[in-house]
Amino acid sequence: MRHMNLHPPISPVTSAAAPPRWAVRAAHLTALVVLPSGLWRIAMVLGYPAGYTEAGFGPFETPGSKAWMLTLSVLCELVAVLTIGLVRPWDDVIPRRLPLIGGRRVRPMAVVVPAALGAIALTALWANVPWWWTFPHEDMTPTGHLLVGVLYQPLVLWGPLTAAVTLSYYHRHRTARRRGPTD
């Protein structure tokens, strides 16, 4: 019996140039800027009021709130870690072990468009964080208000860092397309 190859042959792929050092550092920094706020939420999941007054912390003690905070923390970190994929050599061919799409060449714009839209959304979402201290937070202690403001400030960088790494990815792959397939 003849073995059937379910995966079509891979078209020649032109490897993109190695990412610049600044892009690699920016991608790794992206994962780090999300960490402080995530750890703060996890502290709350574990029962530490993390700067809230007793009354202010009450709503966060429900199982639903704890599940949401834990999910949000893990999801944010996973999305931030995806940025590292823009500077790693994972981008040429989809691993063969993935059904239906495995072995196919990754189209750079299929990466660039969602990454760019994500960068725009993150920039808009966290744009008001620098003004944290101008908003009243009656349900927090003065120390908690300061602590949360400091822990959330790095999130302002998430969108711009993602945008910079995405632009680097785009430029490297655009240049690779112009060169044509490698032999």
C-alpha positions as semicolon CSV with decimal commas, in nm:
position;residue;x (nm);y (nm);z (nm)
1;M;0,000;0,000;0,000
2;R;0,136;0,334;-0,098
3;H;0,167;0,606;0,171
4;M;-0,049;0,906;0,094
5;N;0,090;1,245;0,186
6;L;-0,199;1,454;0,316
7;H;0,016;1,765;0,322
8;P;0,078;1,942;-0,006
9;P;0,440;2,016;-0,088
10;I;0,566;2,333;0,070
11;S;0,632;2,610;-0,173
12;P;0,979;2,759;-0,156
13;V;0,999;2,999;0,133
14;T;1,217;3,301;0,140
15;S;1,340;3,338;0,493
16;A;1,319;3,684;0,632
17;A;1,629;3,852;0,766
18;A;1,702;3,807;1,133
19;P;1,517;4,063;1,343
20;P;1,714;4,360;1,470
21;R;1,827;4,337;1,831
22;W;1,596;4,624;1,934
23;A;1,293;4,432;1,800
24;V;1,387;4,118;1,994
25;R;1,427;4,323;2,311
26;A;1,099;4,507;2,249
27;A;0,915;4,176;2,197
28;H;1,046;4,037;2,525
29;L;0,975;4,364;2,703
30;T;0,614;4,337;2,585
31;A;0,569;4,022;2,792
32;L;0,723;4,197;3,094
33;V;0,509;4,514;3,085
34;V;0,194;4,305;3,132
35;L;0,333;4,111;3,429
36;P;0,295;4,364;3,717
37;S;-0,080;4,416;3,668
38;G;-0,133;4,043;3,621
39;L;0,051;3,961;3,943
40;W;-0,157;4,224;4,122
41;R;-0,480;4,058;4,003
42;I;-0,349;3,715;4,102
43;A;-0,277;3,849;4,453
44;M;-0,643;3,950;4,470
45;V;-0,750;3,604;4,350
46;L;-0,548;3,459;4,639
47;G;-0,741;3,676;4,886
48;Y;-0,503;3,967;4,936
49;P;-0,696;4,299;4,914
50;A;-0,406;4,452;4,715
51;G;-0,485;4,812;4,805
52;Y;-0,864;4,795;4,831
53;T;-1,054;4,888;5,143
54;E;-1,244;4,606;5,311
55;A;-1,571;4,722;5,153
56;G;-1,407;4,783;4,815
57;F;-1,252;4,436;4,809
58;G;-1,582;4,256;4,880
59;P;-1,701;4,230;4,518
60;F;-1,370;4,068;4,418
61;E;-1,414;3,780;4,661
62;T;-1,678;3,599;4,456
63;P;-1,582;3,286;4,259
64;G;-1,688;3,456;3,935
65;S;-1,470;3,761;4,001
66;K;-1,174;3,543;4,093
67;A;-1,218;3,334;3,778
68;W;-1,240;3,651;3,567
69;M;-0,928;3,808;3,722
70;L;-0,727;3,488;3,681
71;T;-0,847;3,441;3,323
72;L;-0,772;3,804;3,238
73;S;-0,422;3,781;3,385
74;V;-0,335;3,461;3,198
75;L;-0,494;3,579;2,872
76;C;-0,312;3,914;2,880
77;E;0,021;3,744;2,939
78;L;-0,039;3,490;2,662
79;V;-0,129;3,765;2,415
80;A;0,180;3,961;2,516
81;V;0,401;3,652;2,475
82;L;0,263;3,609;2,122
83;T;0,458;3,921;2,031
84;I;0,776;3,717;2,075
85;G;0,656;3,509;1,780
86;L;0,713;3,813;1,558
87;V;1,087;3,788;1,618
88;R;1,122;3,409;1,622
89;P;1,160;3,178;1,321
90;W;0,813;3,028;1,377
91;D;0,675;3,225;1,090
92;D;0,781;3,045;0,771
93;V;0,571;2,728;0,775
94;I;0,281;2,615;0,993
95;P;0,387;2,301;1,185
96;R;0,276;1,983;1,005
97;R;0,117;1,846;1,321
98;L;-0,171;2,095;1,288
99;P;-0,460;1,935;1,100
100;L;-0,574;2,087;0,769
101;I;-0,333;2,381;0,772
102;G;-0,008;2,212;0,875
103;G;0,278;2,239;0,630
104;R;0,145;2,550;0,460
105;R;0,344;2,866;0,423
106;V;0,246;3,150;0,655
107;R;0,138;3,460;0,471
108;P;0,301;3,761;0,639
109;M;-0,010;3,978;0,611
110;A;-0,206;3,712;0,803
111;V;0,029;3,796;1,089
112;V;0,073;4,170;1,032
113;V;-0,295;4,267;1,011
114;P;-0,410;4,112;1,343
115;A;-0,090;4,224;1,518
116;A;-0,134;4,582;1,394
117;L;-0,502;4,588;1,489
118;G;-0,409;4,450;1,831
119;A;-0,143;4,719;1,873
120;I;-0,396;4,990;1,789
121;A;-0,654;4,846;2,028
122;L;-0,401;4,810;2,311
123;T;-0,276;5,165;2,261
124;A;-0,632;5,299;2,279
125;L;-0,726;5,077;2,575
126;W;-0,436;5,181;2,797
127;A;-0,396;5,543;2,680
128;N;-0,562;5,690;2,989
129;V;-0,349;5,500;3,244
130;P;-0,100;5,788;3,290
131;W;-0,387;5,989;3,438
132;W;-0,480;5,715;3,689
133;W;-0,404;5,942;3,985
134;T;-0,644;6,212;3,865
135;F;-0,944;5,978;3,896
136;P;-1,106;5,924;4,236
137;H;-1,095;5,569;4,376
138;E;-1,292;5,580;4,701
139;D;-1,282;5,201;4,734
140;M;-0,901;5,201;4,760
141;T;-0,661;5,301;5,033
142;P;-0,421;5,587;4,949
143;T;-0,132;5,338;4,936
144;G;-0,336;5,101;4,721
145;H;-0,425;5,384;4,485
146;L;-0,055;5,463;4,442
147;L;0,042;5,095;4,409
148;V;-0,216;5,014;4,143
149;G;-0,124;5,325;3,947
150;V;0,242;5,223;3,947
151;L;0,165;4,860;3,854
152;Y;-0,059;4,960;3,563
153;Q;0,168;5,229;3,416
154;P;0,378;4,980;3,213
155;L;0,064;4,882;3,018
156;V;0,088;5,214;2,834
157;L;0,387;5,063;2,650
158;W;0,210;4,742;2,542
159;G;0,047;4,880;2,227
160;P;0,343;5,088;2,104
161;L;0,589;4,802;2,166
162;T;0,363;4,562;1,976
163;A;0,333;4,816;1,692
164;A;0,711;4,858;1,669
165;V;0,774;4,483;1,662
166;T;0,496;4,439;1,405
167;L;0,651;4,703;1,180
168;S;0,987;4,530;1,208
169;Y;0,824;4,198;1,113
170;Y;0,650;4,359;0,816
171;H;0,966;4,525;0,686
172;R;1,173;4,206;0,720
173;H;0,914;3,997;0,535
174;R;0,851;4,258;0,267
175;T;1,225;4,260;0,193
176;A;1,230;3,877;0,186
177;R;0,945;3,872;-0,070
178;R;1,137;4,109;-0,294
179;R;1,442;3,882;-0,286
180;G;1,235;3,583;-0,399
181;P;1,262;3,216;-0,297
182;T;1,595;3,086;-0,175
183;D;1,748;2,780;-0,334
